[in-house]
Amino acid sequence: MSCPIARSLERVGEWWSMLIMRDALHGMTRFDEFQNSLGIAPNMLTRRLNSLVEAGLLERRRYSEHPPRHEYVPTARGRDLRPVVISLLAWGNRHFAPEGPSVVLINRKTGVAVDPILADPATGRPVDEPDYTFAAGPAAGPRTRQRYGAVDDAQNRAEASRKSTSKARSR
């Protein structure tokens, strides 16, 4: 499947996987820490950890020879998942916590709770505004190009929209 969302969910879409990654990104590394935090059955935890290692999100490192024991540390790919976990936290608090948030994101220096946003680094504007949309990228196949249009098409539409807006303003 060429959809980046589908490919991502293939690796972390099972909910135990996301919770393991949440805990790993929070600093947990050992099997017993994950098991105690999540209350997950050992056989399920083993399967999920193996799949996260295979997906390149966690690295398995031996920390004891006798008995053999491993820790699981987020890789660069795993650390790149942090904004997704933060976004899910905020979304869950906003839509599925009628009693209020049980976990919040805070600024470590100030202790103040923050509401994360996904911003365009070029403009600083939130990308949830209507000015942002999906477009087919350079590696897109025909179905994706049909669904989203090509980046060039989106850029052309945006340029046409800017021109018509500036003409209307100058009148």
mmCIF file with all atom_site columns, C-alpha atoms in Angstrom:
data_model
loop_
_atom_site.group_PDB
_atom_site.id
_atom_site.type_symbol
_atom_site.label_atom_id
_atom_site.label_alt_id
_atom_site.label_comp_id
_atom_site.label_asym_id
_atom_site.label_entity_id
_atom_site.label_seq_id
_atom_site.pdbx_PDB_ins_code
_atom_site.Cartn_x
_atom_site.Cartn_y
_atom_site.Cartn_z
_atom_site.occupancy
_atom_site.B_iso_or_equiv
_atom_site.pdbx_formal_charge
_atom_site.auth_seq_id
_atom_site.auth_comp_id
_atom_site.auth_asym_id
_atom_site.auth_atom_id
_atom_site.pdbx_PDB_model_num
ATOM 1   C CA . MET A 1 1   ? 0.000   0.000   0.000   1.00 0.00 ? 1   MET A CA 1
ATOM 2   C CA . SER A 1 2   ? 1.423   3.403   -0.938  1.00 0.00 ? 2   SER A CA 1
ATOM 3   C CA . CYS A 1 3   ? -0.609  5.539   1.491   1.00 0.00 ? 3   CYS A CA 1
ATOM 4   C CA . PRO A 1 4   ? 1.733   6.875   4.204   1.00 0.00 ? 4   PRO A CA 1
ATOM 5   C CA . ILE A 1 5   ? -1.070  6.771   6.778   1.00 0.00 ? 5   ILE A CA 1
ATOM 6   C CA . ALA A 1 6   ? -1.825  3.106   6.012   1.00 0.00 ? 6   ALA A CA 1
ATOM 7   C CA . ARG A 1 7   ? 1.885   2.251   6.081   1.00 0.00 ? 7   ARG A CA 1
ATOM 8   C CA . SER A 1 8   ? 2.250   3.961   9.452   1.00 0.00 ? 8   SER A CA 1
ATOM 9   C CA . LEU A 1 9   ? -0.799  2.244   10.932  1.00 0.00 ? 9   LEU A CA 1
ATOM 10  C CA . GLU A 1 10  ? 0.598   -1.075  9.719   1.00 0.00 ? 10  GLU A CA 1
ATOM 11  C CA . ARG A 1 11  ? 3.481   -0.507  12.155  1.00 0.00 ? 11  ARG A CA 1
ATOM 12  C CA . VAL A 1 12  ? 1.752   1.164   15.115  1.00 0.00 ? 12  VAL A CA 1
ATOM 13  C CA . GLY A 1 13  ? -1.993  0.845   14.506  1.00 0.00 ? 13  GLY A CA 1
ATOM 14  C CA . GLU A 1 14  ? -2.527  -1.848  17.107  1.00 0.00 ? 14  GLU A CA 1
ATOM 15  C CA . TRP A 1 15  ? -3.327  0.060   20.310  1.00 0.00 ? 15  TRP A CA 1
ATOM 16  C CA . TRP A 1 16  ? -0.857  -1.819  22.530  1.00 0.00 ? 16  TRP A CA 1
ATOM 17  C CA . SER A 1 17  ? 1.895   -0.657  20.165  1.00 0.00 ? 17  SER A CA 1
ATOM 18  C CA . MET A 1 18  ? 1.011   2.999   20.630  1.00 0.00 ? 18  MET A CA 1
ATOM 19  C CA . LEU A 1 19  ? 0.876   2.600   24.409  1.00 0.00 ? 19  LEU A CA 1
ATOM 20  C CA . ILE A 1 20  ? 4.253   0.847   24.444  1.00 0.00 ? 20  ILE A CA 1
ATOM 21  C CA . MET A 1 21  ? 5.705   3.661   22.326  1.00 0.00 ? 21  MET A CA 1
ATOM 22  C CA . ARG A 1 22  ? 4.125   6.236   24.663  1.00 0.00 ? 22  ARG A CA 1
ATOM 23  C CA . ASP A 1 23  ? 5.854   4.587   27.614  1.00 0.00 ? 23  ASP A CA 1
ATOM 24  C CA . ALA A 1 24  ? 9.157   4.160   25.741  1.00 0.00 ? 24  ALA A CA 1
ATOM 25  C CA . LEU A 1 25  ? 9.117   7.842   24.781  1.00 0.00 ? 25  LEU A CA 1
ATOM 26  C CA . HIS A 1 26  ? 8.490   8.623   28.458  1.00 0.00 ? 26  HIS A CA 1
ATOM 27  C CA . GLY A 1 27  ? 11.682  6.744   29.400  1.00 0.00 ? 27  GLY A CA 1
ATOM 28  C CA . MET A 1 28  ? 10.589  3.185   30.126  1.00 0.00 ? 28  MET A CA 1
ATOM 29  C CA . THR A 1 29  ? 12.943  0.608   28.613  1.00 0.00 ? 29  THR A CA 1
ATOM 30  C CA . ARG A 1 30  ? 12.480  -2.720  30.341  1.00 0.00 ? 30  ARG A CA 1
ATOM 31  C CA . PHE A 1 31  ? 9.968   -5.497  29.847  1.00 0.00 ? 31  PHE A CA 1
ATOM 32  C CA . ASP A 1 32  ? 8.760   -5.415  33.455  1.00 0.00 ? 32  ASP A CA 1
ATOM 33  C CA . GLU A 1 33  ? 8.310   -1.618  33.319  1.00 0.00 ? 33  GLU A CA 1
ATOM 34  C CA . PHE A 1 34  ? 6.073   -1.926  30.247  1.00 0.00 ? 34  PHE A CA 1
ATOM 35  C CA . GLN A 1 35  ? 4.163   -4.821  31.760  1.00 0.00 ? 35  GLN A CA 1
ATOM 36  C CA . ASN A 1 36  ? 3.578   -3.020  35.077  1.00 0.00 ? 36  ASN A CA 1
ATOM 37  C CA . SER A 1 37  ? 2.560   0.207   33.359  1.00 0.00 ? 37  SER A CA 1
ATOM 38  C CA . LEU A 1 38  ? 0.176   -1.385  30.885  1.00 0.00 ? 38  LEU A CA 1
ATOM 39  C CA . GLY A 1 39  ? -1.104  -4.515  32.621  1.00 0.00 ? 39  GLY A CA 1
ATOM 40  C CA . ILE A 1 40  ? -0.474  -6.376  29.361  1.00 0.00 ? 40  ILE A CA 1
ATOM 41  C CA . ALA A 1 41  ? -0.065  -10.159 29.170  1.00 0.00 ? 41  ALA A CA 1
ATOM 42  C CA . PRO A 1 42  ? 3.596   -11.181 28.769  1.00 0.00 ? 42  PRO A CA 1
ATOM 43  C CA . ASN A 1 43  ? 3.016   -13.050 25.502  1.00 0.00 ? 43  ASN A CA 1
ATOM 44  C CA . MET A 1 44  ? 1.241   -10.036 23.976  1.00 0.00 ? 44  MET A CA 1
ATOM 45  C CA . LEU A 1 45  ? 3.965   -7.667  25.175  1.00 0.00 ? 45  LEU A CA 1
ATOM 46  C CA . THR A 1 46  ? 6.632   -9.907  23.647  1.00 0.00 ? 46  THR A CA 1
ATOM 47  C CA . ARG A 1 47  ? 4.819   -9.907  20.278  1.00 0.00 ? 47  ARG A CA 1
ATOM 48  C CA . ARG A 1 48  ? 4.306   -6.126  20.315  1.00 0.00 ? 48  ARG A CA 1
ATOM 49  C CA . LEU A 1 49  ? 7.923   -5.414  21.320  1.00 0.00 ? 49  LEU A CA 1
ATOM 50  C CA . ASN A 1 50  ? 9.175   -7.743  18.571  1.00 0.00 ? 50  ASN A CA 1
ATOM 51  C CA . SER A 1 51  ? 7.010   -6.012  15.972  1.00 0.00 ? 51  SER A CA 1
ATOM 52  C CA . LEU A 1 52  ? 8.184   -2.544  17.100  1.00 0.00 ? 52  LEU A CA 1
ATOM 53  C CA . VAL A 1 53  ? 11.811  -3.728  16.863  1.00 0.00 ? 53  VAL A CA 1
ATOM 54  C CA . GLU A 1 54  ? 11.142  -5.192  13.386  1.00 0.00 ? 54  GLU A CA 1
ATOM 55  C CA . ALA A 1 55  ? 9.513   -1.901  12.311  1.00 0.00 ? 55  ALA A CA 1
ATOM 56  C CA . GLY A 1 56  ? 12.626  -0.022  13.423  1.00 0.00 ? 56  GLY A CA 1
ATOM 57  C CA . LEU A 1 57  ? 10.850  1.974   16.144  1.00 0.00 ? 57  LEU A CA 1
ATOM 58  C CA . LEU A 1 58  ? 12.647  0.362   19.070  1.00 0.00 ? 58  LEU A CA 1
ATOM 59  C CA . GLU A 1 59  ? 16.142  -1.059  19.404  1.00 0.00 ? 59  GLU A CA 1
ATOM 60  C CA . ARG A 1 60  ? 16.608  -4.185  21.537  1.00 0.00 ? 60  ARG A CA 1
ATOM 61  C CA . ARG A 1 61  ? 19.763  -3.980  23.716  1.00 0.00 ? 61  ARG A CA 1
ATOM 62  C CA . ARG A 1 62  ? 20.991  -6.702  26.041  1.00 0.00 ? 62  ARG A CA 1
ATOM 63  C CA . TYR A 1 63  ? 21.681  -5.415  29.539  1.00 0.00 ? 63  TYR A CA 1
ATOM 64  C CA . SER A 1 64  ? 22.130  -8.768  31.344  1.00 0.00 ? 64  SER A CA 1
ATOM 65  C CA . GLU A 1 65  ? 23.754  -12.016 30.190  1.00 0.00 ? 65  GLU A CA 1
ATOM 66  C CA . HIS A 1 66  ? 22.611  -14.262 33.057  1.00 0.00 ? 66  HIS A CA 1
ATOM 67  C CA . PRO A 1 67  ? 19.691  -14.344 32.858  1.00 0.00 ? 67  PRO A CA 1
ATOM 68  C CA . PRO A 1 68  ? 19.455  -12.834 29.372  1.00 0.00 ? 68  PRO A CA 1
ATOM 69  C CA . ARG A 1 69  ? 17.549  -9.548  29.615  1.00 0.00 ? 69  ARG A CA 1
ATOM 70  C CA . HIS A 1 70  ? 16.961  -6.781  27.107  1.00 0.00 ? 70  HIS A CA 1
ATOM 71  C CA . GLU A 1 71  ? 15.920  -3.174  27.187  1.00 0.00 ? 71  GLU A CA 1
ATOM 72  C CA . TYR A 1 72  ? 13.979  -1.450  24.415  1.00 0.00 ? 72  TYR A CA 1
ATOM 73  C CA . VAL A 1 73  ? 15.090  2.028   23.421  1.00 0.00 ? 73  VAL A CA 1
ATOM 74  C CA . PRO A 1 74  ? 13.393  4.284   20.857  1.00 0.00 ? 74  PRO A CA 1
ATOM 75  C CA . THR A 1 75  ? 15.334  4.680   17.620  1.00 0.00 ? 75  THR A CA 1
ATOM 76  C CA . ALA A 1 76  ? 15.365  7.928   15.637  1.00 0.00 ? 76  ALA A CA 1
ATOM 77  C CA . ARG A 1 77  ? 12.295  6.582   13.806  1.00 0.00 ? 77  ARG A CA 1
ATOM 78  C CA . GLY A 1 78  ? 10.629  5.864   17.140  1.00 0.00 ? 78  GLY A CA 1
ATOM 79  C CA . ARG A 1 79  ? 11.489  9.316   18.504  1.00 0.00 ? 79  ARG A CA 1
ATOM 80  C CA . ASP A 1 80  ? 9.922   10.824  15.380  1.00 0.00 ? 80  ASP A CA 1
ATOM 81  C CA . LEU A 1 81  ? 6.621   9.312   16.574  1.00 0.00 ? 81  LEU A CA 1
ATOM 82  C CA . ARG A 1 82  ? 6.578   11.643  19.622  1.00 0.00 ? 82  ARG A CA 1
ATOM 83  C CA . PRO A 1 83  ? 4.577   14.449  17.917  1.00 0.00 ? 83  PRO A CA 1
ATOM 84  C CA . VAL A 1 84  ? 1.971   11.865  16.868  1.00 0.00 ? 84  VAL A CA 1
ATOM 85  C CA . VAL A 1 85  ? 1.657   10.593  20.448  1.00 0.00 ? 85  VAL A CA 1
ATOM 86  C CA . ILE A 1 86  ? 1.381   14.183  21.703  1.00 0.00 ? 86  ILE A CA 1
ATOM 87  C CA . SER A 1 87  ? -1.304  14.940  19.107  1.00 0.00 ? 87  SER A CA 1
ATOM 88  C CA . LEU A 1 88  ? -3.280  11.833  20.104  1.00 0.00 ? 88  LEU A CA 1
ATOM 89  C CA . LEU A 1 89  ? -3.052  12.901  23.743  1.00 0.00 ? 89  LEU A CA 1
ATOM 90  C CA . ALA A 1 90  ? -4.440  16.349  22.963  1.00 0.00 ? 90  ALA A CA 1
ATOM 91  C CA . TRP A 1 91  ? -7.139  14.987  20.646  1.00 0.00 ? 91  TRP A CA 1
ATOM 92  C CA . GLY A 1 92  ? -8.196  12.385  23.225  1.00 0.00 ? 92  GLY A CA 1
ATOM 93  C CA . ASN A 1 93  ? -8.360  15.020  25.970  1.00 0.00 ? 93  ASN A CA 1
ATOM 94  C CA . ARG A 1 94  ? -10.410 17.321  23.749  1.00 0.00 ? 94  ARG A CA 1
ATOM 95  C CA . HIS A 1 95  ? -12.928 14.753  22.494  1.00 0.00 ? 95  HIS A CA 1
ATOM 96  C CA . PHE A 1 96  ? -13.018 11.740  24.808  1.00 0.00 ? 96  PHE A CA 1
ATOM 97  C CA . ALA A 1 97  ? -12.412 13.007  28.340  1.00 0.00 ? 97  ALA A CA 1
ATOM 98  C CA . PRO A 1 98  ? -15.709 14.519  29.560  1.00 0.00 ? 98  PRO A CA 1
ATOM 99  C CA . GLU A 1 99  ? -14.347 14.337  33.130  1.00 0.00 ? 99  GLU A CA 1
ATOM 100 C CA . GLY A 1 100 ? -11.309 16.388  32.084  1.00 0.00 ? 100 GLY A CA 1
ATOM 101 C CA . PRO A 1 101 ? -7.780  15.442  31.104  1.00 0.00 ? 101 PRO A CA 1
ATOM 102 C CA . SER A 1 102 ? -5.972  12.784  33.133  1.00 0.00 ? 102 SER A CA 1
ATOM 103 C CA . VAL A 1 103 ? -2.635  13.578  31.445  1.00 0.00 ? 103 VAL A CA 1
ATOM 104 C CA . VAL A 1 104 ? -1.534  16.947  30.060  1.00 0.00 ? 104 VAL A CA 1
ATOM 105 C CA . LEU A 1 105 ? 1.501   18.209  28.195  1.00 0.00 ? 105 LEU A CA 1
ATOM 106 C CA . ILE A 1 106 ? 3.451   20.794  30.184  1.00 0.00 ? 106 ILE A CA 1
ATOM 107 C CA . ASN A 1 107 ? 6.405   23.067  29.604  1.00 0.00 ? 107 ASN A CA 1
ATOM 108 C CA . ARG A 1 108 ? 9.126   21.595  31.876  1.00 0.00 ? 108 ARG A CA 1
ATOM 109 C CA . LYS A 1 109 ? 10.601  25.023  32.607  1.00 0.00 ? 109 LYS A CA 1
ATOM 110 C CA . THR A 1 110 ? 7.369   26.780  33.554  1.00 0.00 ? 110 THR A CA 1
ATOM 111 C CA . GLY A 1 111 ? 5.127   23.886  34.607  1.00 0.00 ? 111 GLY A CA 1
ATOM 112 C CA . VAL A 1 112 ? 2.346   25.410  32.505  1.00 0.00 ? 112 VAL A CA 1
ATOM 113 C CA . ALA A 1 113 ? 0.069   23.105  30.495  1.00 0.00 ? 113 ALA A CA 1
ATOM 114 C CA . VAL A 1 114 ? 0.324   23.644  26.747  1.00 0.00 ? 114 VAL A CA 1
ATOM 115 C CA . ASP A 1 115 ? -1.955  22.781  23.859  1.00 0.00 ? 115 ASP A CA 1
ATOM 116 C CA . PRO A 1 116 ? 0.200   21.393  21.037  1.00 0.00 ? 116 PRO A CA 1
ATOM 117 C CA . ILE A 1 117 ? -0.275  22.611  17.481  1.00 0.00 ? 117 ILE A CA 1
ATOM 118 C CA . LEU A 1 118 ? 1.113   21.393  14.192  1.00 0.00 ? 118 LEU A CA 1
ATOM 119 C CA . ALA A 1 119 ? 2.552   24.447  12.477  1.00 0.00 ? 119 ALA A CA 1
ATOM 120 C CA . ASP A 1 120 ? 3.937   25.288  9.056   1.00 0.00 ? 120 ASP A CA 1
ATOM 121 C CA . PRO A 1 121 ? 7.611   26.079  9.772   1.00 0.00 ? 121 PRO A CA 1
ATOM 122 C CA . ALA A 1 122 ? 7.697   28.637  6.933   1.00 0.00 ? 122 ALA A CA 1
ATOM 123 C CA . THR A 1 123 ? 4.812   30.723  8.275   1.00 0.00 ? 123 THR A CA 1
ATOM 124 C CA . GLY A 1 124 ? 4.247   29.544  11.847  1.00 0.00 ? 124 GLY A CA 1
ATOM 125 C CA . ARG A 1 125 ? 0.548   29.113  11.031  1.00 0.00 ? 125 ARG A CA 1
ATOM 126 C CA . PRO A 1 126 ? -1.381  26.030  12.216  1.00 0.00 ? 126 PRO A CA 1
ATOM 127 C CA . VAL A 1 127 ? -1.762  23.524  9.400   1.00 0.00 ? 127 VAL A CA 1
ATOM 128 C CA . ASP A 1 128 ? -5.349  22.757  10.381  1.00 0.00 ? 128 ASP A CA 1
ATOM 129 C CA . GLU A 1 129 ? -6.423  25.972  8.678   1.00 0.00 ? 129 GLU A CA 1
ATOM 130 C CA . PRO A 1 130 ? -8.347  25.684  5.389   1.00 0.00 ? 130 PRO A CA 1
ATOM 131 C CA . ASP A 1 131 ? -5.328  26.964  3.443   1.00 0.00 ? 131 ASP A CA 1
ATOM 132 C CA . TYR A 1 132 ? -3.641  23.554  3.867   1.00 0.00 ? 132 TYR A CA 1
ATOM 133 C CA . THR A 1 133 ? -4.661  20.386  2.046   1.00 0.00 ? 133 THR A CA 1
ATOM 134 C CA . PHE A 1 134 ? -3.297  17.018  0.970   1.00 0.00 ? 134 PHE A CA 1
ATOM 135 C CA . ALA A 1 135 ? -1.763  16.704  -2.488  1.00 0.00 ? 135 ALA A CA 1
ATOM 136 C CA . ALA A 1 136 ? -0.180  13.784  -4.300  1.00 0.00 ? 136 ALA A CA 1
ATOM 137 C CA . GLY A 1 137 ? 3.596   13.742  -3.880  1.00 0.00 ? 137 GLY A CA 1
ATOM 138 C CA . PRO A 1 138 ? 6.299   12.821  -6.375  1.00 0.00 ? 138 PRO A CA 1
ATOM 139 C CA . ALA A 1 139 ? 6.101   9.067   -5.650  1.00 0.00 ? 139 ALA A CA 1
ATOM 140 C CA . ALA A 1 140 ? 2.286   8.909   -5.905  1.00 0.00 ? 140 ALA A CA 1
ATOM 141 C CA . GLY A 1 141 ? 0.690   6.328   -8.131  1.00 0.00 ? 141 GLY A CA 1
ATOM 142 C CA . PRO A 1 142 ? -2.264  6.954   -10.443 1.00 0.00 ? 142 PRO A CA 1
ATOM 143 C CA . ARG A 1 143 ? -4.948  6.278   -7.787  1.00 0.00 ? 143 ARG A CA 1
ATOM 144 C CA . THR A 1 144 ? -3.360  8.697   -5.338  1.00 0.00 ? 144 THR A CA 1
ATOM 145 C CA . ARG A 1 145 ? -2.923  11.337  -8.053  1.00 0.00 ? 145 ARG A CA 1
ATOM 146 C CA . GLN A 1 146 ? -6.574  10.909  -8.966  1.00 0.00 ? 146 GLN A CA 1
ATOM 147 C CA . ARG A 1 147 ? -7.643  11.185  -5.318  1.00 0.00 ? 147 ARG A CA 1
ATOM 148 C CA . TYR A 1 148 ? -5.528  14.195  -4.375  1.00 0.00 ? 148 TYR A CA 1
ATOM 149 C CA . GLY A 1 149 ? -4.265  15.764  -7.574  1.00 0.00 ? 149 GLY A CA 1
ATOM 150 C CA . ALA A 1 150 ? -0.589  16.450  -8.047  1.00 0.00 ? 150 ALA A CA 1
ATOM 151 C CA . VAL A 1 151 ? 1.439   18.941  -6.024  1.00 0.00 ? 151 VAL A CA 1
ATOM 152 C CA . ASP A 1 152 ? 1.817   21.069  -9.171  1.00 0.00 ? 152 ASP A CA 1
ATOM 153 C CA . ASP A 1 153 ? -1.985  21.161  -9.545  1.00 0.00 ? 153 ASP A CA 1
ATOM 154 C CA . ALA A 1 154 ? -2.392  22.216  -5.899  1.00 0.00 ? 154 ALA A CA 1
ATOM 155 C CA . GLN A 1 155 ? 0.286   24.903  -6.281  1.00 0.00 ? 155 GLN A CA 1
ATOM 156 C CA . ASN A 1 156 ? -1.403  26.178  -9.450  1.00 0.00 ? 156 ASN A CA 1
ATOM 157 C CA . ARG A 1 157 ? -4.785  26.330  -7.678  1.00 0.00 ? 157 ARG A CA 1
ATOM 158 C CA . ALA A 1 158 ? -3.212  28.172  -4.741  1.00 0.00 ? 158 ALA A CA 1
ATOM 159 C CA . GLU A 1 159 ? -1.523  30.681  -7.051  1.00 0.00 ? 159 GLU A CA 1
ATOM 160 C CA . ALA A 1 160 ? -4.786  31.263  -8.935  1.00 0.00 ? 160 ALA A CA 1
ATOM 161 C CA . SER A 1 161 ? -6.580  31.766  -5.617  1.00 0.00 ? 161 SER A CA 1
ATOM 162 C CA . ARG A 1 162 ? -3.961  34.299  -4.437  1.00 0.00 ? 162 ARG A CA 1
ATOM 163 C CA . LYS A 1 163 ? -4.216  36.200  -7.731  1.00 0.00 ? 163 LYS A CA 1
ATOM 164 C CA . SER A 1 164 ? -8.003  36.366  -7.616  1.00 0.00 ? 164 SER A CA 1
ATOM 165 C CA . THR A 1 165 ? -7.876  37.486  -3.970  1.00 0.00 ? 165 THR A CA 1
ATOM 166 C CA . SER A 1 166 ? -5.350  40.220  -4.714  1.00 0.00 ? 166 SER A CA 1
ATOM 167 C CA . LYS A 1 167 ? -7.406  41.405  -7.725  1.00 0.00 ? 167 LYS A CA 1
ATOM 168 C CA . ALA A 1 168 ? -10.531 41.584  -5.575  1.00 0.00 ? 168 ALA A CA 1
ATOM 169 C CA . ARG A 1 169 ? -8.662  43.568  -2.912  1.00 0.00 ? 169 ARG A CA 1
ATOM 170 C CA . SER A 1 170 ? -7.276  46.054  -5.431  1.00 0.00 ? 170 SER A CA 1
ATOM 171 C CA . ARG A 1 171 ? -10.728 46.894  -6.814  1.00 0.00 ? 171 ARG A CA 1
#
